[in-house]
Structure formats: structure tokens, C-alpha cells
XYZ file of C-alpha atoms in Angstrom:
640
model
C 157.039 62.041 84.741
C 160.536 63.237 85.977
C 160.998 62.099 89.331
C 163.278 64.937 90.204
C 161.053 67.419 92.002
C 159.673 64.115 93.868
C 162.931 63.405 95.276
C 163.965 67.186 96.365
C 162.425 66.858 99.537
C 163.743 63.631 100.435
C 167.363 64.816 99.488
C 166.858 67.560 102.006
C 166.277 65.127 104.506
C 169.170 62.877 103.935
C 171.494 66.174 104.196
C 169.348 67.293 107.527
C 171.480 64.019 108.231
C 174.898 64.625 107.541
C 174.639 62.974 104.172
C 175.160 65.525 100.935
C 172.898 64.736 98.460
C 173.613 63.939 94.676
C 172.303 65.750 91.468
C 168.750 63.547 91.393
C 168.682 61.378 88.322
C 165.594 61.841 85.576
C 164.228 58.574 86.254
C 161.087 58.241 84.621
C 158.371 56.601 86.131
C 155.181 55.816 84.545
C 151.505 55.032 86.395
C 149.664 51.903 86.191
C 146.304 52.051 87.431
C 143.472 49.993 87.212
C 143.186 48.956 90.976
C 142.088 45.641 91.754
C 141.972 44.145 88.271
C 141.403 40.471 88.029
C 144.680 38.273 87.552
C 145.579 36.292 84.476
C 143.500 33.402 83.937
C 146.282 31.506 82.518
C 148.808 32.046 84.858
C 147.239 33.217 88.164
C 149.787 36.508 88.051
C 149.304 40.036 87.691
C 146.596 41.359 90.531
C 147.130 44.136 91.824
C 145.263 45.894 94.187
C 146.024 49.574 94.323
C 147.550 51.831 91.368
C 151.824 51.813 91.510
C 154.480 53.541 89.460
C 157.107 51.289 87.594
C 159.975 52.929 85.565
C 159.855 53.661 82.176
C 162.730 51.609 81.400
C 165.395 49.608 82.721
C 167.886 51.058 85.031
C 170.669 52.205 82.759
C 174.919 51.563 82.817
C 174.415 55.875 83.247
C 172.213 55.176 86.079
C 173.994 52.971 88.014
C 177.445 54.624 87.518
C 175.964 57.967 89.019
C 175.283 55.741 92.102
C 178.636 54.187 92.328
C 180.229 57.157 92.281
C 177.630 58.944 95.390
C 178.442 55.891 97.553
C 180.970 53.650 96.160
C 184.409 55.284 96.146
C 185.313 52.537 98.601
C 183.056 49.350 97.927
C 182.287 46.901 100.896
C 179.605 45.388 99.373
C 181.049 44.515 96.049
C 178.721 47.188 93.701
C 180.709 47.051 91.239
C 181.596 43.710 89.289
C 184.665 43.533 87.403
C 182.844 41.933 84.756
C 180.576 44.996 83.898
C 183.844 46.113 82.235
C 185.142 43.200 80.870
C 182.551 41.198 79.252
C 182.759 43.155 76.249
C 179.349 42.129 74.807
C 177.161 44.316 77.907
C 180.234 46.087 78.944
C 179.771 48.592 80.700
C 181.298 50.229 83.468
C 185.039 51.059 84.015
C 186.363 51.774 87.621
C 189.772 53.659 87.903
C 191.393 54.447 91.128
C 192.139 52.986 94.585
C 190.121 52.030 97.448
C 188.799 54.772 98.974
C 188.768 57.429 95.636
C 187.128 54.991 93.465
C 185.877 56.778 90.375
C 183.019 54.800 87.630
C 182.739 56.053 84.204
C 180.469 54.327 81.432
C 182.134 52.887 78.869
C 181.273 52.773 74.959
C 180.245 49.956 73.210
C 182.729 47.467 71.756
C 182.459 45.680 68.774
C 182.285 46.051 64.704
C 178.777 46.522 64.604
C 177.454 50.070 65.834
C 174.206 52.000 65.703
C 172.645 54.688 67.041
C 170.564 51.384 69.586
C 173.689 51.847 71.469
C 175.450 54.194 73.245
C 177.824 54.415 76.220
C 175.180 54.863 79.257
C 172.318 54.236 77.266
C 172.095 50.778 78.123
C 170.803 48.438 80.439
C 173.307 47.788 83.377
C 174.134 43.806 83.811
C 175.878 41.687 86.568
C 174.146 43.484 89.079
C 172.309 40.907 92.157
C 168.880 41.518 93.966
C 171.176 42.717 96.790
C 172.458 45.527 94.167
C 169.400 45.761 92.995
C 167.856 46.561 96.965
C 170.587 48.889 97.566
C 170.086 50.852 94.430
C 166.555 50.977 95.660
C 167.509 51.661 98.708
C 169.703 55.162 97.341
C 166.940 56.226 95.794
C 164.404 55.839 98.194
C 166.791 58.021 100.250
C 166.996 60.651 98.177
C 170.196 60.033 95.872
C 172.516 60.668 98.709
C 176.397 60.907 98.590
C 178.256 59.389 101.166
C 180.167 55.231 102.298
C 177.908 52.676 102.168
C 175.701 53.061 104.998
C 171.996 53.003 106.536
C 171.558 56.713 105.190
C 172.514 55.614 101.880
C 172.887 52.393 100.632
C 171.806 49.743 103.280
C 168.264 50.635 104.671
C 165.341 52.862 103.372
C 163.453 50.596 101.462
C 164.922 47.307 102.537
C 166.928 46.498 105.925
C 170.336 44.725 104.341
C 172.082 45.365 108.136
C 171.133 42.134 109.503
C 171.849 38.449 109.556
C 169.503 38.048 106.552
C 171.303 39.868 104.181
C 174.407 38.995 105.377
C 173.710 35.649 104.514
C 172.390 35.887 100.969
C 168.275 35.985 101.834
C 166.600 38.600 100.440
C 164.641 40.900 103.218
C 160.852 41.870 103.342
C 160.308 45.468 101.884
C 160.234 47.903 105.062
C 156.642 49.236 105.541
C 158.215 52.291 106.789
C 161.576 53.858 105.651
C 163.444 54.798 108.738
C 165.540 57.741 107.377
C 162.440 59.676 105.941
C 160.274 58.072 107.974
C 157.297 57.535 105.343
C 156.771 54.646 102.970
C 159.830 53.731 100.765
C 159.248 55.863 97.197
C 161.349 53.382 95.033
C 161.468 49.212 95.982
C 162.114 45.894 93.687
C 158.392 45.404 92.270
C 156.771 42.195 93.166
C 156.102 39.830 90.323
C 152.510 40.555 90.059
C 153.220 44.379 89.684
C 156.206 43.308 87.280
C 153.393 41.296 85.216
C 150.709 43.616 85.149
C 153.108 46.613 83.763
C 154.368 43.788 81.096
C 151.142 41.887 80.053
C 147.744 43.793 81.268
C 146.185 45.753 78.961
C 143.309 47.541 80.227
C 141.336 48.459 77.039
C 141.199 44.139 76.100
C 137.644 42.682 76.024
C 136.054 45.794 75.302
C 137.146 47.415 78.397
C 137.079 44.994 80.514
C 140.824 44.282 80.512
C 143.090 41.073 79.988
C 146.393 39.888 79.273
C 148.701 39.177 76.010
C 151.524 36.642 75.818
C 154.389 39.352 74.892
C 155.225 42.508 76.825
C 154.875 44.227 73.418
C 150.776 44.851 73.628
C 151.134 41.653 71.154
C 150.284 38.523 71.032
C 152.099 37.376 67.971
C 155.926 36.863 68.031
C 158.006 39.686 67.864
C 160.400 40.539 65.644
C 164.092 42.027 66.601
C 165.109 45.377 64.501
C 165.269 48.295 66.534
C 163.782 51.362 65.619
C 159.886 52.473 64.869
C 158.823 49.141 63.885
C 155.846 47.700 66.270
C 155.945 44.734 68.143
C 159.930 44.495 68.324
C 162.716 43.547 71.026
C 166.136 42.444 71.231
C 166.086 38.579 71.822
C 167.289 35.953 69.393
C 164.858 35.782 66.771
C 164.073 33.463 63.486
C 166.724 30.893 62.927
C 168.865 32.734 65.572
C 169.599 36.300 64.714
C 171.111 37.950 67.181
C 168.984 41.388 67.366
C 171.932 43.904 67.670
C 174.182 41.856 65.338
C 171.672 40.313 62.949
C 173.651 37.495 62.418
C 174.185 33.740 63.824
C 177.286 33.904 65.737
C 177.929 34.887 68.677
C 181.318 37.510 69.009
C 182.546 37.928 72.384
C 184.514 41.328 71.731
C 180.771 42.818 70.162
C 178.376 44.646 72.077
C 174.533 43.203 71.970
C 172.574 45.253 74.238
C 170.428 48.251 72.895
C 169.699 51.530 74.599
C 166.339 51.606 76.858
C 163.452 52.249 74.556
C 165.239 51.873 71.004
C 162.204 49.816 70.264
C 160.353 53.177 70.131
C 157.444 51.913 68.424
C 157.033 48.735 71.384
C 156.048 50.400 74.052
C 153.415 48.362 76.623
C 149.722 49.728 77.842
C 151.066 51.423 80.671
C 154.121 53.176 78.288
C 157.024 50.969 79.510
C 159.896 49.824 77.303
C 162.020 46.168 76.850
C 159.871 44.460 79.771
C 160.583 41.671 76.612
C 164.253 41.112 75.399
C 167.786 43.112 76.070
C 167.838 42.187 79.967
C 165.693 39.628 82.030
C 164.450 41.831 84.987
C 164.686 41.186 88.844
C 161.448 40.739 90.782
C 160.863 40.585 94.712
C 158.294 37.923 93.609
C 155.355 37.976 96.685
C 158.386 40.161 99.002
C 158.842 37.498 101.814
C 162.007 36.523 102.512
C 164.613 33.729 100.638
C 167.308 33.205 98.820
C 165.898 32.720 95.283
C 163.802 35.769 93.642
C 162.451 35.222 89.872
C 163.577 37.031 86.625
C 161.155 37.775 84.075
C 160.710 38.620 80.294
C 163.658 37.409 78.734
C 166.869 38.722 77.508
C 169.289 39.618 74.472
C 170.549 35.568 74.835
C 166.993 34.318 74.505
C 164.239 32.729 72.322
C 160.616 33.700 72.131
C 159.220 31.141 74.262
C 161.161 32.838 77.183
C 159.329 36.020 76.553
C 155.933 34.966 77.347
C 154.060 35.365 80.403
C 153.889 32.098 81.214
C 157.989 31.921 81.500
C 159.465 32.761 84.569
C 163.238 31.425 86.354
C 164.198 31.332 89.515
C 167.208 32.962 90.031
C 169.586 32.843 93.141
C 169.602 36.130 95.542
C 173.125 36.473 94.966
C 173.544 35.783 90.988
C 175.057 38.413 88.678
C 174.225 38.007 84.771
C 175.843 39.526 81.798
C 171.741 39.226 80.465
C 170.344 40.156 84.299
C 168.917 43.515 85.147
C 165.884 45.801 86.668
C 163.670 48.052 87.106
C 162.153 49.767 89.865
C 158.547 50.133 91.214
C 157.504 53.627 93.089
C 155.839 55.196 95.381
C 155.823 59.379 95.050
C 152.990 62.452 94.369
C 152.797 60.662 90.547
C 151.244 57.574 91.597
C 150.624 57.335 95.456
C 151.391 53.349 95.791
C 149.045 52.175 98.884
C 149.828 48.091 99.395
C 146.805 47.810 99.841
C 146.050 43.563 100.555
C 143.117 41.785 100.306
C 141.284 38.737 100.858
C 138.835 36.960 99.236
C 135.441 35.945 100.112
C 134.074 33.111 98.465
C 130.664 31.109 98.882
C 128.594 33.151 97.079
C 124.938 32.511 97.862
C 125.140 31.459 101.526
C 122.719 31.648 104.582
C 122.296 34.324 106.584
C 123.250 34.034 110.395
C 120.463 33.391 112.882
C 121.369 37.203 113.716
C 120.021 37.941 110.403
C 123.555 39.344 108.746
C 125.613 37.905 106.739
C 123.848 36.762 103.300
C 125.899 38.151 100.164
C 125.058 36.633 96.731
C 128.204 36.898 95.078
C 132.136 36.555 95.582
C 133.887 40.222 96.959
C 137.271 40.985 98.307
C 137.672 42.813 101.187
C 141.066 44.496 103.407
C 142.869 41.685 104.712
C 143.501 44.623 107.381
C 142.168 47.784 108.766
C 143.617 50.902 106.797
C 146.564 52.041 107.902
C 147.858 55.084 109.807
C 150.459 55.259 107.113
C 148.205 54.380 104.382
C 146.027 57.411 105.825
C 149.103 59.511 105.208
C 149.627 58.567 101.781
C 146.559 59.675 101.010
C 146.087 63.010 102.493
C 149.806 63.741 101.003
C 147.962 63.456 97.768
C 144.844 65.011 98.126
C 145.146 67.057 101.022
C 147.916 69.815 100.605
C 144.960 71.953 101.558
C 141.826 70.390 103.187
C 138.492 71.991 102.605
C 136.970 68.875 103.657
C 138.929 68.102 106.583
C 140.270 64.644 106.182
C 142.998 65.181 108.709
C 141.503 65.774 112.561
C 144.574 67.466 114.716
C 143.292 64.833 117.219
C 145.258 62.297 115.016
C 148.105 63.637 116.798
C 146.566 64.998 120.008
C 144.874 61.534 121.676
C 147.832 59.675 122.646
C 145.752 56.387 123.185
C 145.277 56.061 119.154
C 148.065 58.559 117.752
C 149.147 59.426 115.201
C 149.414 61.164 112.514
C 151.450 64.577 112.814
C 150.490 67.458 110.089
C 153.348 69.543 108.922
C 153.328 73.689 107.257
C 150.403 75.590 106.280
C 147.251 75.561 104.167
C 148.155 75.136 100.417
C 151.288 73.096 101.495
C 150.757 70.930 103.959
C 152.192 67.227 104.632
C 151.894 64.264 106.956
C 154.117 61.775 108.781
C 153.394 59.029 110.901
C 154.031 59.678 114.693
C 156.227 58.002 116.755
C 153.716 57.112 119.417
C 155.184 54.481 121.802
C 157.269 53.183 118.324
C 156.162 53.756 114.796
C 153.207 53.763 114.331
C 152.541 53.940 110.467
C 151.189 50.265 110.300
C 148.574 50.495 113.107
C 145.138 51.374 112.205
C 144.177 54.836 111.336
C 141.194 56.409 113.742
C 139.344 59.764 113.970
C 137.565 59.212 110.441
C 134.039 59.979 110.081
C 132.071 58.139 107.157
C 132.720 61.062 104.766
C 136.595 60.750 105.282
C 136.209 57.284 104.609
C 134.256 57.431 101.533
C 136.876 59.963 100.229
C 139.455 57.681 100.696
C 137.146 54.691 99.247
C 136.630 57.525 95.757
C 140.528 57.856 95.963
C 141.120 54.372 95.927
C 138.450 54.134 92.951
C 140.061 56.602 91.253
C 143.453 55.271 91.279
C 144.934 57.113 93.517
C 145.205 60.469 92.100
C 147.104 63.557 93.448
C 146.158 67.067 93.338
C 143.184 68.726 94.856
C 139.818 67.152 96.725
C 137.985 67.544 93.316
C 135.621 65.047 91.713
C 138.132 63.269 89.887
C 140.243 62.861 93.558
C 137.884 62.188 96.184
C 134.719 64.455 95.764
C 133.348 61.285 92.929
C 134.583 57.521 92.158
C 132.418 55.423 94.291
C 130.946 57.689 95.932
C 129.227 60.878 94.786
C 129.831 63.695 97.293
C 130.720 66.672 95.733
C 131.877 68.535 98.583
C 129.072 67.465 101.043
C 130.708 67.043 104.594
C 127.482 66.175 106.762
C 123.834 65.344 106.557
C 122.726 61.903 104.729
C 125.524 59.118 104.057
C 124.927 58.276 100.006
C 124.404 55.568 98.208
C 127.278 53.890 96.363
C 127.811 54.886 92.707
C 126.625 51.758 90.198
C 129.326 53.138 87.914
C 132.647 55.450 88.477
C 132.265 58.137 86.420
C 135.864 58.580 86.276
C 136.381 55.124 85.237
C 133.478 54.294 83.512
C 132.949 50.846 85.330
C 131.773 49.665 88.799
C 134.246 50.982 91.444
C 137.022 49.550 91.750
C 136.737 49.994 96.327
C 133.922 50.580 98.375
C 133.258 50.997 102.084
C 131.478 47.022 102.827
C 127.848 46.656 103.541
C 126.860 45.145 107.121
C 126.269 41.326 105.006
C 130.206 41.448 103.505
C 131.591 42.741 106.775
C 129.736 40.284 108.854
C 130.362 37.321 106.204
C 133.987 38.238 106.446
C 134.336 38.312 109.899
C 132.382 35.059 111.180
C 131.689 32.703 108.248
C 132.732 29.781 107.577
C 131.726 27.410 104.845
C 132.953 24.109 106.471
C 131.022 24.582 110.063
C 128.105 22.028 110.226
C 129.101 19.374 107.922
C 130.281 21.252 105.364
C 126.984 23.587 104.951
C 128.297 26.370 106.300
C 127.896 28.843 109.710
C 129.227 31.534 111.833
C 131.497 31.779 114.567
C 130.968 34.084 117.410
C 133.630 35.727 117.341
C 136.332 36.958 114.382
C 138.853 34.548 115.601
C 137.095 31.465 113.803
C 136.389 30.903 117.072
C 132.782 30.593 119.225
C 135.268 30.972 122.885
C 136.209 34.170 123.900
C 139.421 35.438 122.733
C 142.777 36.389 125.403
C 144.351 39.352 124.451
C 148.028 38.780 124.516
C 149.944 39.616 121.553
C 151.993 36.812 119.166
C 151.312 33.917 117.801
C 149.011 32.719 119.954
C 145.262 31.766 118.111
C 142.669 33.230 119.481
C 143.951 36.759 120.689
C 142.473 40.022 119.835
C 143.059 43.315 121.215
C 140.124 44.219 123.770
C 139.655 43.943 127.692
C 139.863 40.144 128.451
C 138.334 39.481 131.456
C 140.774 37.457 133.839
C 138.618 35.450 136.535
C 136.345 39.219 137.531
C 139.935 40.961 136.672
C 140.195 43.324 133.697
C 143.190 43.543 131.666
C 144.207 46.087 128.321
C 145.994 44.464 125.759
C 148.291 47.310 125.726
C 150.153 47.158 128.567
C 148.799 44.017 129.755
C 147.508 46.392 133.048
C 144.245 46.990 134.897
C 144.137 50.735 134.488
C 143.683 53.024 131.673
C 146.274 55.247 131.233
C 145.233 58.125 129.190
C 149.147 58.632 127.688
C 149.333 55.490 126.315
C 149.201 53.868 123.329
C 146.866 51.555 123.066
C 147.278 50.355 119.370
C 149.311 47.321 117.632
C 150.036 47.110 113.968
C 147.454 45.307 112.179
C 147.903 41.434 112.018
C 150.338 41.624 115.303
C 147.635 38.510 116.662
C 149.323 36.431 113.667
C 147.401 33.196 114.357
C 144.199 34.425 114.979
C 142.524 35.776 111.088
C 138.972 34.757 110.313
C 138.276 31.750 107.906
C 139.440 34.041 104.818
C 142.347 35.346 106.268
C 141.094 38.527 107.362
C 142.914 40.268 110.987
C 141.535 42.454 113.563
C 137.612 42.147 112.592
C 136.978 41.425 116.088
C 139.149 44.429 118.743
C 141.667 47.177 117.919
C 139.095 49.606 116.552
C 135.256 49.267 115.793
C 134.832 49.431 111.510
C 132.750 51.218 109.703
C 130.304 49.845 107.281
C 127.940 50.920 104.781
C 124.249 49.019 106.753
C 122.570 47.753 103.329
C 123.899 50.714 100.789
C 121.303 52.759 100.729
C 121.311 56.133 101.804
C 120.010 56.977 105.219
C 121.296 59.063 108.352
C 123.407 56.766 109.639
C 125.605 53.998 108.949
C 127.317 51.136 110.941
C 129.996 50.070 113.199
C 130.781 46.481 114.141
C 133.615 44.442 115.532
C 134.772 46.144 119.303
C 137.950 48.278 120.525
C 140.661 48.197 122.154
C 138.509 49.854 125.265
C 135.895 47.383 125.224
C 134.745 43.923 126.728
C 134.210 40.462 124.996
C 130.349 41.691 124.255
C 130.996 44.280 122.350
C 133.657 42.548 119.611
C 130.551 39.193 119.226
C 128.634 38.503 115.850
C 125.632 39.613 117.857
C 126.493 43.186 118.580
C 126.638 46.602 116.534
C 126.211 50.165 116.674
C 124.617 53.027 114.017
C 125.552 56.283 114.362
C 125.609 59.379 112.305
C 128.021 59.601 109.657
C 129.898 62.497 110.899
C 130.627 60.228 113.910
C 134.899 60.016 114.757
C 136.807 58.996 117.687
C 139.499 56.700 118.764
C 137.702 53.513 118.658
C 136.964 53.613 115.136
C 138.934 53.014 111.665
C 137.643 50.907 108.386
C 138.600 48.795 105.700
C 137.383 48.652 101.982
C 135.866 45.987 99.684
C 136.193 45.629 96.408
C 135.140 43.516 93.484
C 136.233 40.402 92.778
């Protein structure tokens, strides 16, 4: 899909901002779905838990010298390497000019040997660093904009490269929120597990089950190295040590050996990508935390087979440039809404019920490390909810200060949403004011693989739940099968066992045979309420020796314009035995009592508003479905 009329709105931001905004680029992006499939058994990689986009090919020399020329005419941050025009086997990229009126222009390939696998800006850019890499993503994820090197352009958006950090070679967390559009970044480095699924995962393996081959080429037999409409081909040294561009032994350091993106037209992957094998090894942001190494995958032009397969991966230093080094990007946009969704697993299958009577679940789920997010919330009404028959979006998302906000933008047919800034951003606190039929349209949506266009039955109206426009009465059952997908669903609103196993189990209490804590702290003491790293915290009213105190502001009184959120996971040290945050405070969840249908459905786990009852193992609440407020947001579970 051409990203173009994606990025138009963006680029009218950036020049709302001073910053004039480039010709966008067609950069092709292509969807991989398949939410929540299970990871490679042989390597532990490629999991991913919501559907992404991932380009269609490598970024190209033309690429890459259309952003040096919108931000580079002066270059404080070294863009450009001298060697993209010099090293004549990838070059490359010629810079003319002075300091200040730099000008970039792609250079032909050098060399005796020519074809029609390579042309001048046809080909994979090399000696470019993760920090190039991050600021590439970063222009993009700004909208292509023209201007120096800057926080509007190059040096925030989807990553912050302004601080200490970057400035001393470790590579930054991806920003939940981009500051200069002020929704989710739309292009970023992909992770190594989204890297690995777009190579190896092949959905239609195991008679539809799914699994993985050892080449990015839908293979798992060697591939050869001829370009052209030959399957299960890509330029790496192959046989006795044929160079793929050259087809001969030696190596010539005035010929060119890289072939343009997708010469290999018969080698595409499952999800339609191109060379995630051979011509350049491709950056990865690896799990996103912070350091100073980040891992290249899937071999280049320089290497032998054994570096192609999946179970091959090199660390590679934050600040390295390569004449065999280059990247992709992964996406966020209308094509392929890209919710980072995490989630942990819960294990034990088969355990005792608590002497409440909750908790028993027979087999091993996964369920939201976190509540869903106000941002996340966003995402998904941008895609489904341009008009809103069913009304996901309640304007008391932006009205009730206390849990704020979402803020909805235009007019039926065209509308869009933006997180508020409510007492600071607010995109990664929980989202409230869903009923149980918002939340099973965003469970179907999930499902579905995050589809945009209309609330239909292939967007929200069907996947794991089958609604089909209803908006009150009954709560349904859960679908055994997505008829969209043809297999269970892929996300589902938890039952009252998972939730409550989640929350308070752990298989280690009472020598080993497992039990439940009171509270969702792994703790049976009641939790303070002060926010850090502190164990034990959880946002509610702590009781202080007969004297009540908020969380937010650490006061007596209510205060009805305030904000009475944190992000989810801000109480860092306090998750349940699997890892799970905020099942006990912030905002009561919903679950789905024991999946049947019935007229009401349940809400466990306390608010931000209530006492240390109300957040214990042995309290909960049914209400009617069509039940919203401030108190009250959800997470999803989903297979393992």
C-alpha cells in the first residue's frame, strides 16, 4: 500500500510547525497479521502480539538521499558517510557542496558487470548506524519534513536522540507517544521478533496452523543466487563462493554487488516482503530497551547460507556503519493499525480454585500485561470509527477530568482522535468510559487483526465476538471460532477464573502447591499508594492511621479537576506473580463471569476512588453490560 495519503496529514502538522514538508516518498508497507501467533520452537523468536506493518523492502540509496537532502544540507550528526560514495562495491551516494547547501544525489553503479538488478537508487543504502537508522525513522514518523536537524525533523518523533543516551552511543526506548503529532509513532526500527515473524512465519504451515522455515524465502532448502523470476533466490555468496551479482569467485573492489530491492521477484516471503535474506543484513531494535549493541539479521551480499537462517543473528554495535548493513522499517498507519499490545503468560494449567471459589483455569492463556490504553483506545477508533454508529467514543472521554482523555476531532464520516493532555500526556494511562460492548468491539478488532474501515463484521461487529450491531440487552457468548479467521480468536475479554488466576496466584505459595494472595501485589498486606519503585503500591485510597489519602495528589480531598490516573505499570515493583500491573487499583476491569451469555458481566480489582476492600481477591461487582464510568477500563486474553 502507498504510504503517501497516510503521511498527508502528518506533513500538515509538521508545517502547522514551521517545518515545510517534503514530496512524501512511496514507501510501501505491507501487513502482517496473525496476532498472537506462537513463537518459533527452535529459536524462541517471532511472537507477536498484535498485527504491524513492515516495509516491502529495504530502505533504498533513493530513499535515503531524498532525506538527506530535506534535513541534511548542513549535517551535525554525520548522515552522510563518506564511504557511501567511495566504496565502490555499495556505492552509493555522492554529496557536492559546502556546509550549509549540501546537496545528495545517487550515484550509478560501478563496475564491469551490469544488469538491469542494479540501478542508481534502486539499491539498498549501506553504512548507515541504528542512530541513522532512528532518525530516518524519526523523519518519517514526522511526516517527511524539510528543515536542520532538529526535534521536528530528525531527532524526536519516534525515538528521543536529544538526551545523554544518544549522545553517548545507547540506543533509546521507542517513544509511546510522538511529541510533534502527538499520537503513536507511524514508522520505528522493528523489534527482532516483528523482524522474524515478517522473515520466517508463514501462516498457512501445518495446515493452518502456522510455523516457521529456516530461510526468509518461504523455503526451507538453500537458496540459490540469480536474480530474476527464479523462486527461492537472494544475493549472498552461494556454492563454492559465487558472488550473486558477479557470479564469480573474486572479489573486485571497483564492482558493484548489491541488487535493486525485490530483483528476486519470484522470492518474496508470506507476508510479501523482499531480501529479508541476502544483499544487506538488516537493523533490529531487538526487545527496544535501551544499550549500545542492537542485532542484525538475515545476512548479506558478503555472506554464506548458514548466516541466512533463523537461527543466525550478530550483535552489532549502536554506532557501526557497514558497507553490507542496512534496514527496514516497521509501521504504524490506517493500513495496519500497530497496537503494542504486551502480554503475559499464565502458566499452571490445572490448578485449585481459591477458597473464594475463583480462580480454577485448566489450561495455559496469556493475558494484558496492562490495562488497555488511552492511546491504544485511540488507535482503534481511528480505524474503525471515522463514523460511530455504535458509539465507541463517549464525549465524557474528554469531559471528566478525573479519568480524561481522549479528545474527538471533525464530523461524522471523518472523524479522529488524540490523546488529551490531562495533567501531562495521557496516551499510556488506562482508557475508561467503555461499556462491555465497546470492549468486545475492540476484543473482535484485535481478533481480526486490526482492520480499518467501517464497524462491519469483518472490523468489530464479528471476530470473537458475534454482535452484529447489537449495542444493549444480553452480553454474548464468545465465538468457538472467528469467522474471519477461521480459528479460535486470536483476543478475548478474560473470564472471572483467568482474571482472578492472573491477579492473585501463585504456584510456589504453600510449599510449592500453589495459592492466592490477597491482594494483586503478590502480596496478602495491604498495599501504600505512592508511586515508584516501591513493591507493594497500587493506586487506591490507602488508609494512613484513620487518614485517607488519593494516590493522585497524595491529598485528603477529592478534587473533581484532577487527574487521577498514572500510566500503566508507573508502581514498577509491584506486578502479580506473572508479571501482570495494575490488577489491583487504577480502574476496576471488566471480565467476561464464566462466558456464557447472561445480563450482566463482571468487574474486579478496585479504583483509584476506592478503599483497600474493594481492590481484595474477595470482592467483585456484576453489572449490566451497558455499564461505563470512570472507574472502569479492561484488558484482553488471548491464547497461548
Amino acid at each position: 500500500m502507498n504510504i503517501r495519503h497516510i503521511l498527508s496529514g502528518i506533513a500538515i502538522l509538521a508545517a502547522s510547525h514551521g517545518v515545510a514538508a517534503a514530496d512524501p516518498l512511496a514507501f510501501d508497507m505491507v501487513s502482517v497479521g496473525d496476532a498472537a501467533n506462537s513463537a518459533d520452537p527452535a529459536t524462541g523468536f517471532g511472537r507477536v502480539a498484535r498485527a504491524f506493518a513492515i516495509s516491502k523492502h529495504d530502505v533504498t540509496i533513493a530513499d535515503y538521499v531524498a532525506f538527506l537532502n530535506a534535513v541534511a544540507k548542513d549535517d551535525p550528526h554525520q548522515l552522510y558517510n563518506p564511504l557511501m560514495a567511495s566504496d565502490l562495491m555499495v556505492a552509493g551516494i555522492r554529496r557536492e557542496g559546502a556546509a550549509g547547501s549540501y546537496v545528495y544525489t545517487a550515484m550509478e553503479p560501478a563496475g564491469a558487470v551490469q544488469s538491469a538488478a542494479a540501478t542508481a537508487g534502486g539499491r539498498p543504502v549501506t553504512y548507515v548506524s541504528w542512530f541513522d537508522a532512528a532518525r530516518f525513522a524519526n523523519w518519517m514518523a514526522n511526516g517527511q519534513p524539510t528543515g536542520p536537524q532538529s526535534p521536528r525533523t530528525t531527532e524526536n518523533g519516534a525515538y528521543d536522540l536529544t538526551g545523554r543516551k544518544a549522545a553517548a552511543g545507547i540506543a533509546v526506548r521507542r517513544n509511546a507517544v510522538n511529541p510533534n503529532t502527538r499520537r503513536k509513532p507511524s514508522h520505528y526500527i522493528p523489534t527482532e521478533n516483528e523482524w522474524y515473524k515478517a522473515a520466517y512465519y508463514n501462516p498457512t504451515l501445518n495446515e493452518g496452523v502456522g510455523g516457521y522455515t529456516l530461510y526468509a524465502t518461504a523455503s526451507s532448502s538453500t537458496p540459490g543466487n540469480s536474480a530474476g523470476s527464479s523462486p527461492n533466490q537472494a544475493n549472498y555468496v552461494a556454492g563454492g563462493g559465487l558472488f550473486a551479482m558477479t557470479q564469480t569467485l573474486s572479489l573486485d573492489p571497483a564492482q558493484n554487488y548489491l541488487t535493486d530491492v525485490g530483483a528476486f521477484t519470484a522470492t518474496p516471503g508470506p507476508y510479501g516482503t523482499y531480501d529479508m535474506n541476502g544483499s544487506v543484513w538488516e537493523l533490529t531494535d531487538m526487545d527496544a530497551r535501551p544499550g549500545v549493541v542492537r542485532t542484525i539479521r538475515g545476512g548479506g551480499w558478503t555472506s554464506y547460507y548458514s548466516y541466512l537462517q533463523s537461527d543466525y543473528r550478530l550483535g552489532n554495535a549502536t554506532t557501526a556503519a557497514s558497507s553490507n548493513v542496512g534496514f527496514r522499517l516497521a509501521a504504524s498507519g490506517s493500513h495496519a493499525s500497530s497496537i503494542d499490545y504486551a502480554l503475559s503468560r499464565i502458566g499452571n494449567p490445572g490448578n485449585r480454585r481459591d477458597s473464594t471459589g475463583f480462580g480454577a483455569v485448566g489450561r495455559t492463556f496469556w493475558i494484558g500485561t496492562y490495562e488497555v490504553t488511552i492511546g491504544q483506545y485511540c488507535d482503534f477508533l481511528n480505524a474503525v470509527a471515522r463514523s460511530d454508529p455504535h458509539g465507541l467514543y463517549d464525549q465524557a472521554m474528554s469531559l471528566v477530568t478525573n479519568s480524561a482523555g481522549i479528545e474527538r476531532l471533525g464530523s461524522d464520516g471523518s472523524y479522529s482522535y488524540a490523546p488529551l493532555d490531562n495533567a501531562g500526556d495521557s496516551a499510556n494511562r488506562p482508557v475508561t468510559y467503555v461499556n462491555w460492548f465497546d470492549v468486545a468491539r475492540f476484543a473482535n478488532w484485535m481478533a481480526n487483526g486490526q482492520p480499518t474501515g467501517a464497524q462491519g463484521p469483518a472490523t468489530t461487529e464479528d471476530g470473537a465476538y458475534r454482535l452484529l450491531g447489537a449495542t444493549g440487552g444480553a452480553a454474548v457468548a464468545r465465538n468457538r471460532v472467528n469467522p474471519n479467521r477461521g480459528g479460535a480468536p486470536s483476543f478475548w475479554l478474560p473470564t472471572e477464573n483467568e482474571w482472578y488466576k492472573a491477579a492473585y496466584y501463585d504456584p510456589r505459595r504453600n510449599g510449592n502447591k500453589g495459592g492466592y494472595y490477597r491482594y494483586a501485589t503478590a502480596s496478602d498486606t495491604a498495599p501504600g499508594n505512592q508511586v515508584g519503585a516501591a513493591p507493594n503500591m497500587a493506586n487506591y485510597i490507602d488508609d494512613y492511621n484513620g487518614t485517607y489519602f488519593y494516590a493522585v495528589p497524595q491529598a485528603r480531598y477529592i478534587d473533581l479537576g484532577q487527574n487521577y490516573l498514572f500510566d500503566v505499570g508507573a508502581y514498577s515493583a509491584s506486578p502479580s506473580h506473572y508479571g501482570t500491573f495494575d490488577q489491583s487499583g487504577a480502574v476496576y476491569n471488566w471480565n467476561d463471569l464464566d462466558g456464557s451469555a447472561s445480563a450482566s458481566r463482571g468487574l474486579r480489582g478496585g479504583f483509584f476512588f476506592a478503599g483497600a476492600a474493594s481492590i481484595q481477591s474477595v470482592t467483585f461487582a456484576q453489572v449490566s453490560p451497558l455499564r461505563e464510568g470512570a472507574d472502569a477500563g479492561f484488558r484482553l486474553a488471548s491464547p497461548q
